[in-house]
PDB file of C-alpha atoms in Angstrom:
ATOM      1  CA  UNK A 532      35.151 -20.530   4.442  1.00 45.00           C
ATOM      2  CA  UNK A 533      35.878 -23.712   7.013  1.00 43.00           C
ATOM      3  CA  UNK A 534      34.262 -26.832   6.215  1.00 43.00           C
ATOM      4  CA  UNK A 535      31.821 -26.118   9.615  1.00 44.00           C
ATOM      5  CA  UNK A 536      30.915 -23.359   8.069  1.00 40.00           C
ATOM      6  CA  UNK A 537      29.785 -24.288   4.942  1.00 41.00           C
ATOM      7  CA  UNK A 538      27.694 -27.089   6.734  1.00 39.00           C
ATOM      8  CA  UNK A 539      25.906 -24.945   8.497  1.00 34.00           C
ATOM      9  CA  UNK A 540      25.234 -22.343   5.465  1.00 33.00           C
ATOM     10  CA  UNK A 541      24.173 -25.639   3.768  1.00 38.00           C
ATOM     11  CA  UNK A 542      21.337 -26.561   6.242  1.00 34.00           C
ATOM     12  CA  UNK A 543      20.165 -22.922   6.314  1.00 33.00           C
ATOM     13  CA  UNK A 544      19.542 -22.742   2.705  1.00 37.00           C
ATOM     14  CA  UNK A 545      18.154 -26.646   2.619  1.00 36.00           C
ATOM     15  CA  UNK A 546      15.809 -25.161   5.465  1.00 37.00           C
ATOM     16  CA  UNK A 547      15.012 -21.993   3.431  1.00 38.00           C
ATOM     17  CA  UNK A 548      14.191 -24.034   0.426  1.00 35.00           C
ATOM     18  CA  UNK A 549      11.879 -26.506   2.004  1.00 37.00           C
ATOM     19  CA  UNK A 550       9.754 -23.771   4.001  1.00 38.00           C
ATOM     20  CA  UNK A 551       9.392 -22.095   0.386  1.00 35.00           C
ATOM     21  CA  UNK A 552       8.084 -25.319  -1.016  1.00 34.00           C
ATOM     22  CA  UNK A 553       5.879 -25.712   1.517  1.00 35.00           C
ATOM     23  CA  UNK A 554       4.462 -22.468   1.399  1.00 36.00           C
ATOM     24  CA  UNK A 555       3.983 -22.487  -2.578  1.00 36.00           C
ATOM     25  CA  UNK A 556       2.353 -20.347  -4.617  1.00 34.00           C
ATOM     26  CA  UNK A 557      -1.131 -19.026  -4.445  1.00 35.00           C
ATOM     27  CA  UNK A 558      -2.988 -17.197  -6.673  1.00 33.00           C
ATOM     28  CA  UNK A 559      -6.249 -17.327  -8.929  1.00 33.00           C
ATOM     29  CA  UNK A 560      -4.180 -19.050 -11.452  1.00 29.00           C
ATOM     30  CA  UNK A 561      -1.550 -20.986  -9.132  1.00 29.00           C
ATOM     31  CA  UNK A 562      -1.680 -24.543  -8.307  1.00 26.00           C
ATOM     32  CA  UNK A 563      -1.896 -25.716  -4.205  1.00 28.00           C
ATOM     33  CA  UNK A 564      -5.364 -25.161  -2.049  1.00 29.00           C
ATOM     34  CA  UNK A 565      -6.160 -21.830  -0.828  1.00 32.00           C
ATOM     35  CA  UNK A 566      -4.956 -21.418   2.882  1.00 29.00           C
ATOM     36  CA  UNK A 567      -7.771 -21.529   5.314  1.00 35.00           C
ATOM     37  CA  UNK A 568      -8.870 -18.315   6.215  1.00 38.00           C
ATOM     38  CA  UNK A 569      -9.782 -19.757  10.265  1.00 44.00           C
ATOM     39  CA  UNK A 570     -12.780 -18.929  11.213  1.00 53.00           C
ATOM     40  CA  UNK A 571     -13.113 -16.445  14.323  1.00 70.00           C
ATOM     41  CA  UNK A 572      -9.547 -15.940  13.827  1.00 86.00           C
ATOM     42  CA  UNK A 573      -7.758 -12.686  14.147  1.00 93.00           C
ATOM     43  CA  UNK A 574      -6.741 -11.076  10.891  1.00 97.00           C
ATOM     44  CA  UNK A 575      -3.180 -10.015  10.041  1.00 98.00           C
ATOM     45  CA  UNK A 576      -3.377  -6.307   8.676  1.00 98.00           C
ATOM     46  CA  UNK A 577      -0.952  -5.569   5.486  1.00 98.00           C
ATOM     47  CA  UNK A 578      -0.282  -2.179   5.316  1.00 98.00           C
ATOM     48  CA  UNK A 579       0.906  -0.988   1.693  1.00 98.00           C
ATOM     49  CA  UNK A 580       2.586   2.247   1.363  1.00 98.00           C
ATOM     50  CA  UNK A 581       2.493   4.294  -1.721  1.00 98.00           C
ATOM     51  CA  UNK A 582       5.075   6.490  -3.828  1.00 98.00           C
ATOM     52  CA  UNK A 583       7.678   8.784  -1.815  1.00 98.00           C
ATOM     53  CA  UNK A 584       6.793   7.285   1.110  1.00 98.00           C
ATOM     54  CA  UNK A 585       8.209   3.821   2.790  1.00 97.00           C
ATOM     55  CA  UNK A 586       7.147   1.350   5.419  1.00 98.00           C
ATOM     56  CA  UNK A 587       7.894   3.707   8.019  1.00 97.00           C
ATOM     57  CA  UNK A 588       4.909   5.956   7.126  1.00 98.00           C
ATOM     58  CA  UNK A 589       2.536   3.427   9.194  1.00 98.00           C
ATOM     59  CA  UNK A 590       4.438   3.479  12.234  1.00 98.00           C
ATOM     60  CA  UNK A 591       2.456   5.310  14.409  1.00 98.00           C
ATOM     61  CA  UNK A 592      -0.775   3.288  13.163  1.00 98.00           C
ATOM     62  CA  UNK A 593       0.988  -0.334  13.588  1.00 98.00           C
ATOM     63  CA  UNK A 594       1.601   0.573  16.674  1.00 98.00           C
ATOM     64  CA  UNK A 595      -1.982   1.604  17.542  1.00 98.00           C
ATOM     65  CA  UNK A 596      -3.093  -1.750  16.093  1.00 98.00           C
ATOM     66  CA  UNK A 597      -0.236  -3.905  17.929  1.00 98.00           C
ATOM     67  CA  UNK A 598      -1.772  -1.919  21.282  1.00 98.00           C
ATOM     68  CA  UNK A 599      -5.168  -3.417  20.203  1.00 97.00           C
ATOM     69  CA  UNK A 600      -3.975  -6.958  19.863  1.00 97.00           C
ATOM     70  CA  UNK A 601      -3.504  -7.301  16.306  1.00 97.00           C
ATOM     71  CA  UNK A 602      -0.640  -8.677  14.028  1.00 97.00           C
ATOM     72  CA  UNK A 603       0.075  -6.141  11.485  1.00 98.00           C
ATOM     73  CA  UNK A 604       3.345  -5.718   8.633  1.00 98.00           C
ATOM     74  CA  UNK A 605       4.306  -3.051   6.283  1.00 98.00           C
ATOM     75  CA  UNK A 606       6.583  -4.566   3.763  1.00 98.00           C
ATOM     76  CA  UNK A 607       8.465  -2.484   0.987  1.00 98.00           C
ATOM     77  CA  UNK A 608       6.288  -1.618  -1.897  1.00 98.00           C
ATOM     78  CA  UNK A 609       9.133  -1.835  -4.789  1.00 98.00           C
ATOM     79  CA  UNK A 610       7.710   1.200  -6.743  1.00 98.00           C
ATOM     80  CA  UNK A 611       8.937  -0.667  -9.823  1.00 98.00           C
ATOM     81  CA  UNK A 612       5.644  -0.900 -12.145  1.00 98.00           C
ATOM     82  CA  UNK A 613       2.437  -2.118 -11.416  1.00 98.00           C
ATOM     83  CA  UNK A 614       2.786  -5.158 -12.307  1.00 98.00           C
ATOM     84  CA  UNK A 615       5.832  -6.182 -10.813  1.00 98.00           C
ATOM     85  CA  UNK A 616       4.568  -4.477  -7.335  1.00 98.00           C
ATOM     86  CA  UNK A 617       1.304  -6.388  -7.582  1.00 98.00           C
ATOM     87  CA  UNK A 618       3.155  -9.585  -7.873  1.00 98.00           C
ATOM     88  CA  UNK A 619       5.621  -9.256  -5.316  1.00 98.00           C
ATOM     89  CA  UNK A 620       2.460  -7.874  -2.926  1.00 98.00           C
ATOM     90  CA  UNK A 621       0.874 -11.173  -3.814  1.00 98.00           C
ATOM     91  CA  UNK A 622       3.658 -13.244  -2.851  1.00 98.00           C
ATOM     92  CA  UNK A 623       3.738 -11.395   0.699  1.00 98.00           C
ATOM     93  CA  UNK A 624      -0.047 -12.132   1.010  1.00 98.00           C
ATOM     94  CA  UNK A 625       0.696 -16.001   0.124  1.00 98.00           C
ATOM     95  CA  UNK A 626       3.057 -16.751   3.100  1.00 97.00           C
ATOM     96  CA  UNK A 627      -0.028 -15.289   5.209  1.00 97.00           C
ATOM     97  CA  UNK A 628      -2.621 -17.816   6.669  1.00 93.00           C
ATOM     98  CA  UNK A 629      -5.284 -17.131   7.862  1.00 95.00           C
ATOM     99  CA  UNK A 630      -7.282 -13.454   7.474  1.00 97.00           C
ATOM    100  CA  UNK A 631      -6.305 -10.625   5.993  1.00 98.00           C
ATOM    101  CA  UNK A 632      -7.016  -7.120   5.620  1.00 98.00           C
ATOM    102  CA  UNK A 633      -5.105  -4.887   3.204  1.00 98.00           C
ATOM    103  CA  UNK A 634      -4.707  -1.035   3.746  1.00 98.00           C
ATOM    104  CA  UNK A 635      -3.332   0.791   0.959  1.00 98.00           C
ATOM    105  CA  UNK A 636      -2.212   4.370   0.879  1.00 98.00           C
ATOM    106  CA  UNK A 637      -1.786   6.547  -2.569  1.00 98.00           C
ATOM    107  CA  UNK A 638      -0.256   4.035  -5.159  1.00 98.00           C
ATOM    108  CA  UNK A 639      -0.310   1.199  -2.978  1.00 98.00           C
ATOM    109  CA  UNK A 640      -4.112   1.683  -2.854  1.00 98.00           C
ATOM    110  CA  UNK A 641      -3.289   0.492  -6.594  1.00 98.00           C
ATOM    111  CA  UNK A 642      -1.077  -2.472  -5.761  1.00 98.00           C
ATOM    112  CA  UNK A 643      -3.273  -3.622  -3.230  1.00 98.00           C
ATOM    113  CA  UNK A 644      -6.373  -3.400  -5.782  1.00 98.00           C
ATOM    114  CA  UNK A 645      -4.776  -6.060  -8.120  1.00 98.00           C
ATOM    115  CA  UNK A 646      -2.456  -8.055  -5.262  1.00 98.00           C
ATOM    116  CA  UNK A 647      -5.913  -9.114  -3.846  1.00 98.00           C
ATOM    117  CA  UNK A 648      -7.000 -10.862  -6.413  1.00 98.00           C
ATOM    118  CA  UNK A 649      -7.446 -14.305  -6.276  1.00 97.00           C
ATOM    119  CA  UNK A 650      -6.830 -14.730  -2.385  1.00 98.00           C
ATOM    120  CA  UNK A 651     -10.008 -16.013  -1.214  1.00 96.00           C
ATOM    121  CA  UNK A 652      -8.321 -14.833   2.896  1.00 97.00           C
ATOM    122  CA  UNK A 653      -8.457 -11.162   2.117  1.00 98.00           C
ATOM    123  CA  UNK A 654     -11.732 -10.310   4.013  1.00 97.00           C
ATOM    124  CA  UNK A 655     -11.055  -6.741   3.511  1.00 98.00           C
ATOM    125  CA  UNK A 656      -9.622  -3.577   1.622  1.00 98.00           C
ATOM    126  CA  UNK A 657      -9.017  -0.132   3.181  1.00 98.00           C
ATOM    127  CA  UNK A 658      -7.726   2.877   0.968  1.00 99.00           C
ATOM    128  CA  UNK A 659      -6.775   5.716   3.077  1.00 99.00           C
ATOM    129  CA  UNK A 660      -6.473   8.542   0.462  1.00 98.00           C
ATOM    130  CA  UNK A 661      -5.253   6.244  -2.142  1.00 98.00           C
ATOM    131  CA  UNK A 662      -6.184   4.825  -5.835  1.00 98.00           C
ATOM    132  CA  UNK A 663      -8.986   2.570  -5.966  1.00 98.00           C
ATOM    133  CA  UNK A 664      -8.894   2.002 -10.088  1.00 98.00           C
ATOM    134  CA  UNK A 665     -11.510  -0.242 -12.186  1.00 98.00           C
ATOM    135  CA  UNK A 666      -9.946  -2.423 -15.284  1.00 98.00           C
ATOM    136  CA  UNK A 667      -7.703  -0.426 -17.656  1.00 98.00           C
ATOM    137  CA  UNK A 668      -7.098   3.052 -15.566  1.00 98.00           C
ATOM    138  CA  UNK A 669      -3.882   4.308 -14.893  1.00 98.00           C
ATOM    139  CA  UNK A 670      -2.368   6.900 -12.210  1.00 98.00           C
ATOM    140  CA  UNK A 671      -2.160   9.297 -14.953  1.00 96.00           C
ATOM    141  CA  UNK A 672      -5.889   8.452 -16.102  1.00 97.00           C
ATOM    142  CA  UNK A 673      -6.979   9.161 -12.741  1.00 98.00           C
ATOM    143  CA  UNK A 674      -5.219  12.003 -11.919  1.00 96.00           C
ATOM    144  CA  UNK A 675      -7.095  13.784 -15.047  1.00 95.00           C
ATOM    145  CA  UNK A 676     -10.229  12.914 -13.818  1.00 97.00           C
ATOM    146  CA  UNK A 677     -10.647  16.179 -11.548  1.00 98.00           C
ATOM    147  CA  UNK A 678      -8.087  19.364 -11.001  1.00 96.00           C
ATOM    148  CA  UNK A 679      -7.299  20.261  -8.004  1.00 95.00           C
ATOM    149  CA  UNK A 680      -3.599  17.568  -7.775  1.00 97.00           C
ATOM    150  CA  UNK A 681      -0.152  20.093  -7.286  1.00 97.00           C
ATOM    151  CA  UNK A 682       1.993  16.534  -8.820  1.00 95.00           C
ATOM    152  CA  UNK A 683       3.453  17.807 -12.077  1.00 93.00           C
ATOM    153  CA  UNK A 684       5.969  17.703 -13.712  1.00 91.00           C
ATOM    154  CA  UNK A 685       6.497  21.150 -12.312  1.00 96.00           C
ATOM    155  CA  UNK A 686       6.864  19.494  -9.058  1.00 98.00           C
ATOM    156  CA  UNK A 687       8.525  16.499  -9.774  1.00 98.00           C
ATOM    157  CA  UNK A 688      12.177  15.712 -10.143  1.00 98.00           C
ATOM    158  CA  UNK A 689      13.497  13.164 -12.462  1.00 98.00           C
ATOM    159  CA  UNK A 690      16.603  11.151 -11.837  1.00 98.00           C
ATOM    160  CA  UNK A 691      17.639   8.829 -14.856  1.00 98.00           C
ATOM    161  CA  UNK A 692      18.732   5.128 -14.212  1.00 97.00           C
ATOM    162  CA  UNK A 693      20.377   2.120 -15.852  1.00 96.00           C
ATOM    163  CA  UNK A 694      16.959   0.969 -17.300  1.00 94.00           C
ATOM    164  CA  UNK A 695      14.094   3.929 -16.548  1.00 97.00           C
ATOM    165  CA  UNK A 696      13.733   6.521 -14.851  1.00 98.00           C
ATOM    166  CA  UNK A 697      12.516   7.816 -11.205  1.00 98.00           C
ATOM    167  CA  UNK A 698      10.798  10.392  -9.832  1.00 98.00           C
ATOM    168  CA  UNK A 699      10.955  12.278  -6.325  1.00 98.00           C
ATOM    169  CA  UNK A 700       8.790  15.188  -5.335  1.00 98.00           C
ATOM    170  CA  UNK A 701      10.889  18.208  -5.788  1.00 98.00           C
ATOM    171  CA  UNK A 702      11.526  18.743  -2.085  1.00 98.00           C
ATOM    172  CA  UNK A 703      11.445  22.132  -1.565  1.00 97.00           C
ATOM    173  CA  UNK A 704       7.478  21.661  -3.019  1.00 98.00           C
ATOM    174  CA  UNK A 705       7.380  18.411  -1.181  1.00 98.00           C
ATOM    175  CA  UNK A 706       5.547  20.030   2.308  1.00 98.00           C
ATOM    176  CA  UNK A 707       2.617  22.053   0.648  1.00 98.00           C
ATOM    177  CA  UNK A 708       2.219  19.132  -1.886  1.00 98.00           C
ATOM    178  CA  UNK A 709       2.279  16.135   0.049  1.00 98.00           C
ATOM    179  CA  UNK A 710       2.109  16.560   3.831  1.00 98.00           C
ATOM    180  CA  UNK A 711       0.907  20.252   4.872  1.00 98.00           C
ATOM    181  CA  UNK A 712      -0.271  19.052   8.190  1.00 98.00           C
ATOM    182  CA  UNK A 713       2.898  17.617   9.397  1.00 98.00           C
ATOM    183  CA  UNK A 714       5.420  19.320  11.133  1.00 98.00           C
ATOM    184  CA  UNK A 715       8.205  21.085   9.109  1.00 98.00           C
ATOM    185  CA  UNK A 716      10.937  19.327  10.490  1.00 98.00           C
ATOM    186  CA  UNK A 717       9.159  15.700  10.022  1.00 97.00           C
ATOM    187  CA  UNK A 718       8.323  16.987   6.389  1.00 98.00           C
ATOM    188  CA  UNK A 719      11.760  17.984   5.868  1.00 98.00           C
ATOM    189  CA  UNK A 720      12.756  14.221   6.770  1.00 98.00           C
ATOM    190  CA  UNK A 721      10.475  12.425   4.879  1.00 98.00           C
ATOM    191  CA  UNK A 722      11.317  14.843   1.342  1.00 98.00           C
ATOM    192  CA  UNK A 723      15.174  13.680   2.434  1.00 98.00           C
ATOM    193  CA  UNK A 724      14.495   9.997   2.654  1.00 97.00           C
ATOM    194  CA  UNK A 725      11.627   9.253   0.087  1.00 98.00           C
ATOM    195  CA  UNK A 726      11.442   6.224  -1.976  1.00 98.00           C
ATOM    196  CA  UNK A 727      11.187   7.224  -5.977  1.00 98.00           C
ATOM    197  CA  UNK A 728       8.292   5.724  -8.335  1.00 98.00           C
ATOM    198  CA  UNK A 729       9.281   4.480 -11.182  1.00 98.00           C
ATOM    199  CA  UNK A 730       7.948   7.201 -14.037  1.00 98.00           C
ATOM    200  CA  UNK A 731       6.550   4.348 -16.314  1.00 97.00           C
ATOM    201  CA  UNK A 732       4.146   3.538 -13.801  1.00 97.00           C
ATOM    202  CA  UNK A 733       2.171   6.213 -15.020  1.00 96.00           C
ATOM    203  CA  UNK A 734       0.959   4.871 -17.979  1.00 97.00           C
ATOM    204  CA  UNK A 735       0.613   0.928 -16.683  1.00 98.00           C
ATOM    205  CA  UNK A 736      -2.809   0.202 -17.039  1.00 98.00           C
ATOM    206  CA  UNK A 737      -4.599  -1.732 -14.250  1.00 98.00           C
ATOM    207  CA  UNK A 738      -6.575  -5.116 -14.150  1.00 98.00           C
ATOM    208  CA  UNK A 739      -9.682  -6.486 -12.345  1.00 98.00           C
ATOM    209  CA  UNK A 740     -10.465  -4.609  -9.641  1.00 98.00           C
ATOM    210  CA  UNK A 741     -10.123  -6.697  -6.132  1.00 98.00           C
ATOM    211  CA  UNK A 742     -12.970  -3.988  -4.669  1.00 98.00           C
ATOM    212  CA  UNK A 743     -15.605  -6.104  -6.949  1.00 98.00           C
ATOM    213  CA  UNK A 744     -15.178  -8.724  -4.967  1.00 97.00           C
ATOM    214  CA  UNK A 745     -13.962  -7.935  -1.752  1.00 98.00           C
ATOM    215  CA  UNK A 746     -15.922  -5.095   0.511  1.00 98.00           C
ATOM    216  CA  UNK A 747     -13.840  -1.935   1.211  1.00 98.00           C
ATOM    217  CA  UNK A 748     -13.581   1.195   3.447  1.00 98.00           C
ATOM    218  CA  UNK A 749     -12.278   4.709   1.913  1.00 98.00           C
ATOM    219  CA  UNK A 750     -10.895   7.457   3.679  1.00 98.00           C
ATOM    220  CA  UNK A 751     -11.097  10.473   1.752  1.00 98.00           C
ATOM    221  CA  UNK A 752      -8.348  13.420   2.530  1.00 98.00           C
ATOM    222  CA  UNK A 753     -10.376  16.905   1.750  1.00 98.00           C
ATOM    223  CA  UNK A 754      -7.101  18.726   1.471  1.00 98.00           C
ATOM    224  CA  UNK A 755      -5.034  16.390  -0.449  1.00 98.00           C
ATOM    225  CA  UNK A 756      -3.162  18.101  -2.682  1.00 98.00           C
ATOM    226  CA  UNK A 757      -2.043  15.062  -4.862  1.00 98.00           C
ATOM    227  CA  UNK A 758      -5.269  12.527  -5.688  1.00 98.00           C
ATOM    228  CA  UNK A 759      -7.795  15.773  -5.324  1.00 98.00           C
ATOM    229  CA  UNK A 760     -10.565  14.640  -3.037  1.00 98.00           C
ATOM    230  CA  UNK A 761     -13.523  14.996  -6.064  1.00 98.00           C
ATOM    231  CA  UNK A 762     -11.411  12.263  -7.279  1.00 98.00           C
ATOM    232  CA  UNK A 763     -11.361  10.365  -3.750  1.00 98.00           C
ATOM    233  CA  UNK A 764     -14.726  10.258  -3.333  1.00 98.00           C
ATOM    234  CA  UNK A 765     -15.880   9.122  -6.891  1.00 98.00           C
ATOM    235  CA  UNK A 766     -13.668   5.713  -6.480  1.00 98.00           C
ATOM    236  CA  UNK A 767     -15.002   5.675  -3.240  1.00 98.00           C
ATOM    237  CA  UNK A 768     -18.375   5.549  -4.263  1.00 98.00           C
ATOM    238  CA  UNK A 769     -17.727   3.408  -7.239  1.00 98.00           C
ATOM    239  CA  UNK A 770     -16.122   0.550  -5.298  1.00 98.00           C
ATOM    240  CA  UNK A 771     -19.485   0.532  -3.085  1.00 98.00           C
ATOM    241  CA  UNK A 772     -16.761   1.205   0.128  1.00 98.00           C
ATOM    242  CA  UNK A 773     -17.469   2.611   3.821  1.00 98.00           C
ATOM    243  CA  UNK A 774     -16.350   6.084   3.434  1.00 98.00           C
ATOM    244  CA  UNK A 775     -14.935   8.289   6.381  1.00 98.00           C
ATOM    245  CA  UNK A 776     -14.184  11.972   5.524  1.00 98.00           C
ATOM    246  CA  UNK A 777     -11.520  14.336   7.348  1.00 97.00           C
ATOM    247  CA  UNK A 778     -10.113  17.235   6.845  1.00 98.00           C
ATOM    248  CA  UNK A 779      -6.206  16.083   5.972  1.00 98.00           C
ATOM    249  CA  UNK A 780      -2.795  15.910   3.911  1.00 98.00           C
ATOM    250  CA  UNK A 781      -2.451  13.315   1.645  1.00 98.00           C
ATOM    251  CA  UNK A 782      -0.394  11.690   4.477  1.00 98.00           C
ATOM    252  CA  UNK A 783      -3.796  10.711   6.437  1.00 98.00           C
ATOM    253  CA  UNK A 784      -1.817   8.136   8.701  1.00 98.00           C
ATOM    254  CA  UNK A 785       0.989  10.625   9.458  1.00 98.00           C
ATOM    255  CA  UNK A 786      -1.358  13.666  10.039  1.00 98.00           C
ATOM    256  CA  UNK A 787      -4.448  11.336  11.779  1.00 98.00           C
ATOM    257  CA  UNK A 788      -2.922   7.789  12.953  1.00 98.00           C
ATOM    258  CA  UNK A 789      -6.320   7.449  15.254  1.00 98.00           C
ATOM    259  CA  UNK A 790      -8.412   8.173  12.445  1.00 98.00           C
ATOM    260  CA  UNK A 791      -6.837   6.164   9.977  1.00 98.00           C
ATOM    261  CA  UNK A 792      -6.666   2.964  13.169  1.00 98.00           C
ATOM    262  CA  UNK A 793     -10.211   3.368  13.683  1.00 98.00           C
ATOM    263  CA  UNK A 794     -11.219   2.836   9.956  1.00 98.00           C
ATOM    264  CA  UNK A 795      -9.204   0.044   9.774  1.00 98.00           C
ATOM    265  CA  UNK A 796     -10.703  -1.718  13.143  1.00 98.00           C
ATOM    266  CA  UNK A 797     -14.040  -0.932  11.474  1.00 97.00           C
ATOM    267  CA  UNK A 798     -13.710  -2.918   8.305  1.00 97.00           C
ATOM    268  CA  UNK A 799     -11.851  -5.740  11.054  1.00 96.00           C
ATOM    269  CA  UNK A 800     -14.925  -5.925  12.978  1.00 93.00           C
ATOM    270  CA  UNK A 801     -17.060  -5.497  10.258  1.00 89.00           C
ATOM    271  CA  UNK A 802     -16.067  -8.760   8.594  1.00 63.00           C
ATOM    272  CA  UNK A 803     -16.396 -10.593  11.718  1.00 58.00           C
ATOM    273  CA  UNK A 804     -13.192 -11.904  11.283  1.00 52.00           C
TER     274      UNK A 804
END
């Protein structure tokens, strides 16, 4: 490397490190003010994808929301453990100012529930077909809680790793179980390029519930074949949210990107932002 270059790799990591300072942490526990949430001021929408999915599951309703005028990111859920996910959420949300709303799908309807915590600028929580747990649930806790879910071990394919293990929905199962309103071909794609859940997460139990605090909007999938919608509908209920019911996969905003952008303006201009 020539000495120019290592000057100028030099002042981008002295740049890096003082925009990190200045951001800081933020949590209910973390020292620094809370960032002001601006009144009247648009919110930025955090979309949180779930297991087997990615970021690229919300594309069709980020760009719905970016043709309504609103700033809206879908970073990588790590699918690592709840904890870890929660925490690296959190960190996303503290590099935010102003408003926010979080929408979570599936798992990251878990992340979301503890990431929330203790950032006073999250106005709002939407869970579109996802896990809204209380204090001390798990996935595998709540998946018990009604029949009617096809995600089984019967269904699920293991692949061991330096440290755990993942899981991937088995993908010739992966269309009837996950997405039976999509298009084959798109199915096919998403089976091919899903992100694996760690299998430990199963058992990781949850903390205080950001829903308790924070008002919420639920859509509840009738045909979802992996949180069955009895299930849905009792979190719903239980975290006091807005609920919108349609007949869908468990991939809502795949199947029903209007739908799932409408819900999502709702709880926006409900909180009067």
């Amino acid at each position: 490397m020539t000495r120019n270059r290592r000057a100028v790799v030099k002042v981008v990591l002295l740049t890096l490190t003082a925009a990190l300072l200045t951001v800081g942490p933020r949590s209910g526990s973390a020292a620094g003010a809370p960032l002001d949430a601006g009144a009247g001021q648009k919110p930025t929408i955090v979309l949180v994808h779930g297991a087997w999915a990615d970021s690229s599951s919300w594309n069709a309703v980020v760009q719905r929301l970016t043709d309504h005028g609103y700033t809206s990111i879908a970073p990588a859920n790590p699918l690592r453990g709840l904890q870890y996910d929660a925490a690296y959420l959190s960190s996303v949300l503290a590099t935010i100012s102003g408003p926010i709303v979080l929408v979570g799908h599936s798992y990251g309807g878990m992340v979301m529930t503890n990431a929330a915590v203790g950032h006073p600028n999250v106005r709002g929580l939407v869970y579109i077909a996802a896990f809204a747990p209380d204090a001390g649930e798990t996935v595998a806790t709540i998946e018990a809680m009604n029949p009617g879910s096809e995600l089984g071990l019967d269904t699920l394919t293991l692949r061991p790793y330096p440290g755990g293990v993942d899981t991937y929905i088995t993908p010739s199962v992966f269309h009837g179980v996950f997405c039976a309103d999509v298009p084959s071909d798109t199915a096919a794609l998403m089976a091919a390029t899903q992100r694996p859940l760690e299998a430990a997460v199963e058992a990781e139990p949850s903390g205080p519930p950001a829903w308790r605090t924070i008002p919420s909007w639920y859509l509840v999938a009738s045909d979802d074949k992996a949180i069955p919608a009895a299930t849905e509908r009792f979190m719903a209920r239980r975290a006091g949210a807005t609920i919108v019911e349609l007949p869908s996969s468990h991939v809502a905003m795949i199947s029903h990107p209007d739908a799932v952008t409408n819900l999502v303006l709702e709880a926006v201009r409900a909180r009067s932002m």
